[in-house]
PDB file of C-alpha atoms in Angstrom:
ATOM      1  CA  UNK A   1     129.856 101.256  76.139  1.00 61.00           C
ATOM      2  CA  UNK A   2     132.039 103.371  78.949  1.00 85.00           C
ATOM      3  CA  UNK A   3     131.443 101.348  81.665  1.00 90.00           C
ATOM      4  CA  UNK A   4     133.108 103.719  83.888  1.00 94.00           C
ATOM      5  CA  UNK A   5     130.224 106.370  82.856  1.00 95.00           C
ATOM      6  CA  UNK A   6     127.563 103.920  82.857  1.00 95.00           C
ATOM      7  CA  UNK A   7     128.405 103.441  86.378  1.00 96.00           C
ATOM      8  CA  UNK A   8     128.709 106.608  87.442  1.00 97.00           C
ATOM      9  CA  UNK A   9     124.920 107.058  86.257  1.00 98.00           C
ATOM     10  CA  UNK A  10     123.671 104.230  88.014  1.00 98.00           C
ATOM     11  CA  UNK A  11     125.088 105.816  90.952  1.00 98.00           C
ATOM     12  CA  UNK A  12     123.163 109.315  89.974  1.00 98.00           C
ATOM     13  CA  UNK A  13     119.701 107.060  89.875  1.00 98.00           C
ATOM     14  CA  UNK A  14     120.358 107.181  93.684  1.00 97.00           C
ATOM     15  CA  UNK A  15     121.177 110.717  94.258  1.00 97.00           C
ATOM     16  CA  UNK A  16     118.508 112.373  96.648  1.00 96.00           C
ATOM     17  CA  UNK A  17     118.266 115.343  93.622  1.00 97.00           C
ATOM     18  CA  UNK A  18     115.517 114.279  91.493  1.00 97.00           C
ATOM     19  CA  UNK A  19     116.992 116.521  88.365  1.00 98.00           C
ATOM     20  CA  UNK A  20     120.840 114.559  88.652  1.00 98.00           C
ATOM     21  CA  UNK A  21     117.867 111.677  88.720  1.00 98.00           C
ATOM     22  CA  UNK A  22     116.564 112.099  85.895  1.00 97.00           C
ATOM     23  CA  UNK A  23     119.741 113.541  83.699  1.00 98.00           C
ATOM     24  CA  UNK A  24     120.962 110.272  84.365  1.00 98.00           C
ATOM     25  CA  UNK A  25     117.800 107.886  83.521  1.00 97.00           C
ATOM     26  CA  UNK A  26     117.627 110.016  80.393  1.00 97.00           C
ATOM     27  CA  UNK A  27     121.599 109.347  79.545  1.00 97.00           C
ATOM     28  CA  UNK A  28     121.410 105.943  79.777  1.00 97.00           C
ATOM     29  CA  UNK A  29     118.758 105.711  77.903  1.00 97.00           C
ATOM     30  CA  UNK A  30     120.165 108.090  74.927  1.00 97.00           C
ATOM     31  CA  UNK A  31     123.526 105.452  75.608  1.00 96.00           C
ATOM     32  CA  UNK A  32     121.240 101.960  75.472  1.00 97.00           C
ATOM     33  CA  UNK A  33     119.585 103.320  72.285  1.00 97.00           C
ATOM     34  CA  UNK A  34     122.356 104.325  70.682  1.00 96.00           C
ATOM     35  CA  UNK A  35     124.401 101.831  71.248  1.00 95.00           C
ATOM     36  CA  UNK A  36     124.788 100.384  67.823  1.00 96.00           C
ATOM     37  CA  UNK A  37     125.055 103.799  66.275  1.00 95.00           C
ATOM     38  CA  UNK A  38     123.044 105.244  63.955  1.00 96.00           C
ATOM     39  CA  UNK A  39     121.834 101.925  62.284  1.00 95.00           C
ATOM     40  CA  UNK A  40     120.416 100.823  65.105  1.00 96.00           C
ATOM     41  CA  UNK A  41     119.089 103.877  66.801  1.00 97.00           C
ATOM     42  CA  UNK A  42     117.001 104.786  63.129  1.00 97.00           C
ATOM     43  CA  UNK A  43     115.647 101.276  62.818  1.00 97.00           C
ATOM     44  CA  UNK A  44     114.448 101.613  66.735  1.00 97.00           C
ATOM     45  CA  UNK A  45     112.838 104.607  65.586  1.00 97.00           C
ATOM     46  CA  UNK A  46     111.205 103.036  62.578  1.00 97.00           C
ATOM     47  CA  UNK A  47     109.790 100.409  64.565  1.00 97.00           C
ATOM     48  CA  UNK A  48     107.925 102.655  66.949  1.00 96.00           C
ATOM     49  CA  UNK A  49     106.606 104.870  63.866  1.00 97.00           C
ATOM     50  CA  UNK A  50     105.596 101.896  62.454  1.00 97.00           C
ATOM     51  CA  UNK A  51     103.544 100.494  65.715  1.00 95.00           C
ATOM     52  CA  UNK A  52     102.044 104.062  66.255  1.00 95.00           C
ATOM     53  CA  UNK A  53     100.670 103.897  63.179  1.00 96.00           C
ATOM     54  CA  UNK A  54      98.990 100.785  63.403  1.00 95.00           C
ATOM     55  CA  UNK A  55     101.576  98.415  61.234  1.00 96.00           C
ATOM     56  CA  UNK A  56     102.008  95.938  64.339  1.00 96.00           C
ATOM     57  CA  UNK A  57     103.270  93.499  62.196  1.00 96.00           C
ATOM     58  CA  UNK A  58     105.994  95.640  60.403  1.00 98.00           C
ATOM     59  CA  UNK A  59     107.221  96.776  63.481  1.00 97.00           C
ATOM     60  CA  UNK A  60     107.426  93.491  65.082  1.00 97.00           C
ATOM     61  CA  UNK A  61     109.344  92.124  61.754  1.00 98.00           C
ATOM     62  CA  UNK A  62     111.433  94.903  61.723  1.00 98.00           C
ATOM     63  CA  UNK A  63     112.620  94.491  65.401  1.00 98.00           C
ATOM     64  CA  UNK A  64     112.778  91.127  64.450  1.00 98.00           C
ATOM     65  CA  UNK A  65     115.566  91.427  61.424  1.00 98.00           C
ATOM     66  CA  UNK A  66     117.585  93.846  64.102  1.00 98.00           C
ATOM     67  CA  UNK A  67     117.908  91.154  66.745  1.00 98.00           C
ATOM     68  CA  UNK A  68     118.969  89.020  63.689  1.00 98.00           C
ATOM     69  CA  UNK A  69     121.201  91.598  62.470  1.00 96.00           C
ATOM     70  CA  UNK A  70     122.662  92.637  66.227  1.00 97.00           C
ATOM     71  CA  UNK A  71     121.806  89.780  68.879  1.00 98.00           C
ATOM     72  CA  UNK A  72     124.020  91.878  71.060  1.00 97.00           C
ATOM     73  CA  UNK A  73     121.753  95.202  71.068  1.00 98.00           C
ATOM     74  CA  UNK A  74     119.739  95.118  74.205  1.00 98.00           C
ATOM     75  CA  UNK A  75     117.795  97.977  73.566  1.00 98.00           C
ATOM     76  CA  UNK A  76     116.166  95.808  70.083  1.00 98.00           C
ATOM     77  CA  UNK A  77     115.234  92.864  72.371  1.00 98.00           C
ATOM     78  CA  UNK A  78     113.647  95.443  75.024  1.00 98.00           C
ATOM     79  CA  UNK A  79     111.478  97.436  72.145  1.00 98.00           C
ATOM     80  CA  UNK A  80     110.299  93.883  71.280  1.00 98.00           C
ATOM     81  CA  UNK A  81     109.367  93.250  74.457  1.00 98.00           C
ATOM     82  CA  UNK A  82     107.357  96.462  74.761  1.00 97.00           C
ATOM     83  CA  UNK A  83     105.694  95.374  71.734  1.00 97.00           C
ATOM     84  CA  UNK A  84     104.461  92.644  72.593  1.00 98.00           C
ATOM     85  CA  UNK A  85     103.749  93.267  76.319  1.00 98.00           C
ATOM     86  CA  UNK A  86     101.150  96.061  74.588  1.00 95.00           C
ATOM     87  CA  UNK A  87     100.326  93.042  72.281  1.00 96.00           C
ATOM     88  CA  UNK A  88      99.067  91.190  75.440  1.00 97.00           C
ATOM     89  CA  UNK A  89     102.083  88.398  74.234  1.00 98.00           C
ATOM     90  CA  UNK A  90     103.301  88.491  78.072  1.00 98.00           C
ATOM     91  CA  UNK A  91     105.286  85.185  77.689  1.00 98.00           C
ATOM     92  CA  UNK A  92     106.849  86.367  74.479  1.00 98.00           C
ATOM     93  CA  UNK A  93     107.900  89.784  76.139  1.00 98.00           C
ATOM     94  CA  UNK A  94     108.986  87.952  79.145  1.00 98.00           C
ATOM     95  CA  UNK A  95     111.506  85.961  77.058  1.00 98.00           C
ATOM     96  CA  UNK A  96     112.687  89.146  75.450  1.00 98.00           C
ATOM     97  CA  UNK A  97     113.443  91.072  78.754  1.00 98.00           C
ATOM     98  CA  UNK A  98     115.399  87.909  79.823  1.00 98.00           C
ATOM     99  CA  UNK A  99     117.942  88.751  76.609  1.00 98.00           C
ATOM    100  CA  UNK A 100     117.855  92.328  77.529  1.00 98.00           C
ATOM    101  CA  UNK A 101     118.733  91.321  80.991  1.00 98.00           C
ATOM    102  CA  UNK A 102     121.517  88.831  79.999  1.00 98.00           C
ATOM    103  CA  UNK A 103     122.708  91.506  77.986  1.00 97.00           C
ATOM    104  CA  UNK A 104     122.720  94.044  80.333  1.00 97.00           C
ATOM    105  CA  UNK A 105     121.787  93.261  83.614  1.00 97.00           C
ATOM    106  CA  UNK A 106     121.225  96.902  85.072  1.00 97.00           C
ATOM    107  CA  UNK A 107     118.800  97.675  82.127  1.00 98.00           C
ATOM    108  CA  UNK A 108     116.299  98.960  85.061  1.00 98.00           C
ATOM    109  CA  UNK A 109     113.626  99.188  81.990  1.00 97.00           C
ATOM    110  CA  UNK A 110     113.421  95.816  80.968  1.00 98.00           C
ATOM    111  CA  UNK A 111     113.740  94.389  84.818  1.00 98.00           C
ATOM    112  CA  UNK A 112     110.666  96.498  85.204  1.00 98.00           C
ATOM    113  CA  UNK A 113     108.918  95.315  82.127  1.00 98.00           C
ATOM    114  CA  UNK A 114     109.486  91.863  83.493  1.00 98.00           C
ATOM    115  CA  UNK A 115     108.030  92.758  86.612  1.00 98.00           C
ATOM    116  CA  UNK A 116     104.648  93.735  84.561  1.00 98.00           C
ATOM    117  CA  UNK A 117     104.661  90.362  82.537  1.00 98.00           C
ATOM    118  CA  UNK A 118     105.092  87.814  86.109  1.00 98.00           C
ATOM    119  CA  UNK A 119     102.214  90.324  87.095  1.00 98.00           C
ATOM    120  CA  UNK A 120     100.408  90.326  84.106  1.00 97.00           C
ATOM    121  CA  UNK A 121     100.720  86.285  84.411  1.00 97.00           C
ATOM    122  CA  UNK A 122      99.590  86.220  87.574  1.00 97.00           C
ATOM    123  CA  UNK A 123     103.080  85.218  88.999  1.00 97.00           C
ATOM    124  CA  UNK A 124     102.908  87.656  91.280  1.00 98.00           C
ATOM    125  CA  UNK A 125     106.004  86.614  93.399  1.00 98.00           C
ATOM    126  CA  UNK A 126     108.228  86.611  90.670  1.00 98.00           C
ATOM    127  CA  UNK A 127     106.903  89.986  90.014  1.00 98.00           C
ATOM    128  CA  UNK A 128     107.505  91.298  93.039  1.00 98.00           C
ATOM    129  CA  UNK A 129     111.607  90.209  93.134  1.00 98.00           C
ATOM    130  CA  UNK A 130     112.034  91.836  89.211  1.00 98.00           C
ATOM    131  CA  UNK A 131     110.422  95.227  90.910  1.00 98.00           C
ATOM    132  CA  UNK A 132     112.756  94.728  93.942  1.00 98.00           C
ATOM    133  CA  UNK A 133     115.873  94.309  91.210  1.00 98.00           C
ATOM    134  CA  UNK A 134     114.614  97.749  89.484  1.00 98.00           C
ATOM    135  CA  UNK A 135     114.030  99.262  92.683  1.00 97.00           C
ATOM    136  CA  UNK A 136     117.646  98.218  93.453  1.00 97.00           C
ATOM    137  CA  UNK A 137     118.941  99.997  90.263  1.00 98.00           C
ATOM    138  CA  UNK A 138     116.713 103.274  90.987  1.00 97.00           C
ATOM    139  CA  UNK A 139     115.248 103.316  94.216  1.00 96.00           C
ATOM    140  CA  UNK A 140     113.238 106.650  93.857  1.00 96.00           C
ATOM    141  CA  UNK A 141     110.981 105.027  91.063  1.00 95.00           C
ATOM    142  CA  UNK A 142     107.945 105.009  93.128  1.00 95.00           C
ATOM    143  CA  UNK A 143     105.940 102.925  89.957  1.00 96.00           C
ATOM    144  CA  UNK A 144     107.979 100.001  91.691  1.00 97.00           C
ATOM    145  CA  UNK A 145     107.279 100.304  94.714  1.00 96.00           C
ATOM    146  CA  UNK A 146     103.505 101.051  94.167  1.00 97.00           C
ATOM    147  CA  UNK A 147     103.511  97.752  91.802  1.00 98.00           C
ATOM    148  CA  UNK A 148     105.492  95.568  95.105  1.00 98.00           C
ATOM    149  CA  UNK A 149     102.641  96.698  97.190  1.00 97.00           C
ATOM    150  CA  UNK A 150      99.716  95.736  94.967  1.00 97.00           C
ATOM    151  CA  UNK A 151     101.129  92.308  93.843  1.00 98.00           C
ATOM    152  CA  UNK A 152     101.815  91.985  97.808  1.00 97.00           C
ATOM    153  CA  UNK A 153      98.206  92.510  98.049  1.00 97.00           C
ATOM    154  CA  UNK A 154      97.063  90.022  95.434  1.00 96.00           C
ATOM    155  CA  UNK A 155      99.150  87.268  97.077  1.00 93.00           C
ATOM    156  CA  UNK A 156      97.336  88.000 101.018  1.00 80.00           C
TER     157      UNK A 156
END
């Protein structure tokens, strides 16, 4: 990946101009799924036509054989852990953001999604520091912030 682009887009997420905002969120998503090329931007896509559809199971083996296949693509390990956050599997989707995050460590998606499983596990400090990381990364995603203020609440 061009880390001298990738940078330059974490810098947009703080740019007061909510469309440079979002042209870069959507950019480095685009470069996180495609960062295996076309292999492993089609089997992403497989995996979430197969979990629309119902096939839960298919799509979880399928993301399954691409972390096999690619240990290194981060953006396999964080559809997983979509999966099974949705799945209610909070510990499993915990483990998989950790990957994503060892990975790449300004994946402001999966730092988020971790956020939800502490929360979802009633960990609710450790919650609030993974929001605090995303909010870091892209500190005009007011989801954070809304989510540090209710698992502030839950704590009081």
């Amino acid at each position: 990946m061009n880390e001298q682009l990738i940078n330059a887009l974490l810098e947009d997420l703080k740019n007061p101009d909510e469309d440079v905002r979002n042209q870069a969120t959507e950019e480095l998503w685009r470069i996180w799924f495609q960062q295996k090329g076309q292999y492993g931007f089609e089997r992403l896509e497989r995996s979430q036509t197969l979990f629309t559809a119902g096939n839960v199971k298919q799509a979880e083996a399928l993301l399954t054989q691409l972390i096999d296949d690619l240990p290194d693509f981060a953006e396999a390990w964080n559809r997983r852990a979509v999966l099974y956050y949705l799945l209610g599997e909070y510990q499993k989707s915990q483990a998989d953001c950790l990957e994503v995050l060892k990975l790449n460590p300004v994946h402001f998606g999966a730092l988020h999604g971790l956020g939800l499983c502490y929360a979802a596990l009633g960990q609710y400090r450790a919650a609030i520091q993974a929001f605090r990381k995303a909010l870091a990364i892209q500190p005009y995603a007011l989801v954070n912030q809304k989510l540090i203020l209710e698992c502030t609440a839950r704590l009081s």
